[in-house]
Amino acid sequence: MQALPLRVLVLEDHLFQQTVAASQLKQLGCQDVFSASNGAQALEILQRVGPVDIALCDLHMEGMDGLEFLHRVARAGLVGAVILSSSLSEDVRRAARQLVPLLGLELLGDVGKPLRIDTLEALLKKHLYKPAVTSATLKPFALAGIDEVRSAMQHQQMETYFQPKINLLMGDVVGVEALTRWNHPSGEMVPPAVFMPAIESSDLLNDLFFTQLNHGLELQRQAWSRGHLLNVAFNLEPVQLSNPELVSTIKNVLYGYGLPGSTLTFELTESGLLEASATCLESLVRLRMMGCRLSIDDFGVGFSSLQRLCRLPFNEIKLDGQFVRGLDEPRCRAAISSTLALGATLGMSVVVEGIETPEQHQQLLDLGCAQGQGFLFAKPMTKQDLLVWLETRVMPDTII
């Protein structure tokens, strides 16, 4: 067995299971394996031997439990990554899985019990052979300040990409979502999470939006000339809707392209709509009066979803991709089914995000979902790539 240059701590209060876990780790070739029966004992070991790469951690035990242990080692920097191993119910473990990254620790996986050596081996290798992050990769990300972002926009480095929305029953493309990617001079494709905070904190939000809008309308016109009718969705922030001139400007841009408002969808995250101003609400109503669709994005991850649906004129729900990733869990399936039923009752279409596998696609069909998007169908692509894709794409085998 190849030696793995890993230091691993086993935190398990059941002596037999602790022994089995330590034995499997040694069998897999781990450099150093330490064992503890509770959090306090584990902390003493770490203070004596120093930090470890991975903690294989149970949650429920006498004395200092696994959660308190993780809090302490995260603050002290004594553990790099965590593998959860617990016999607690799935809903409790699911919440624990969400907690680990919030503590600043890497979650490698949740192996449950009994522990399987093949599963453990896969997680160890996942940690050991993850792609290296080089200084060249990090450089453009670290420089994403307001001045550089403004320069990037002036030099047209911000490019609009489009990700298709699919009719899950027939395989037809029902629309696309416009997304921005930064083609950095270094050759890196910088993700929105790096540059959007700078854009949102400056006066560049509308500049980016209207650049996207023009790119999307150009795509629409070219796609229509080839026989493809595409609705294009754009993300809007509530602060933009508070500008009383926004809707009239959108209307003028549409007029210049000779396109109706019904060809557009505007997506707004529910978390940004906690306090909708009078001007914001009026803008939403005027967009609907123009025939535009309004979509509440990332549905299910905020705190006031139902209130927003009742008070604001949305006609589409975009269900966050975290529910698709949890399709094997009864609660996530129930949440999806309930959202589909809610959409049908309110006369709203439901689009499910984050579909990545044929199995997820089939499960969503079984639940009655009709629209979705995700890497199973297509990743975001440039305008020219999308036009080629529309002409040459092959329907997935799972489409019925």
JSON list of C-alpha atoms in Angstrom, two decimals, residues 12-20 37:
[
{"chain": "A", "resi": 12, "resn": "GLU", "atom": "CA", "xyz": [-14.70, 8.28, 18.44]},
{"chain": "A", "resi": 13, "resn": "ASP", "atom": "CA", "xyz": [-16.08, 7.34, 21.86]},
{"chain": "A", "resi": 14, "resn": "HIS", "atom": "CA", "xyz": [-16.93, 3.74, 20.92]},
{"chain": "A", "resi": 15, "resn": "LEU", "atom": "CA", "xyz": [-13.66, 1.87, 21.50]},
{"chain": "A", "resi": 16, "resn": "PHE", "atom": "CA", "xyz": [-14.28, -0.89, 18.96]},
{"chain": "A", "resi": 17, "resn": "GLN", "atom": "CA", "xyz": [-15.25, 1.58, 16.20]},
{"chain": "A", "resi": 18, "resn": "GLN", "atom": "CA", "xyz": [-12.28, 3.77, 17.15]},
{"chain": "A", "resi": 19, "resn": "THR", "atom": "CA", "xyz": [-9.95, 0.78, 16.78]},
{"chain": "A", "resi": 20, "resn": "VAL", "atom": "CA", "xyz": [-11.48, -0.18, 13.42]},
{"chain": "A", "resi": 37, "resn": "SER", "atom": "CA", "xyz": [-12.48, 9.13, 22.94]}
]
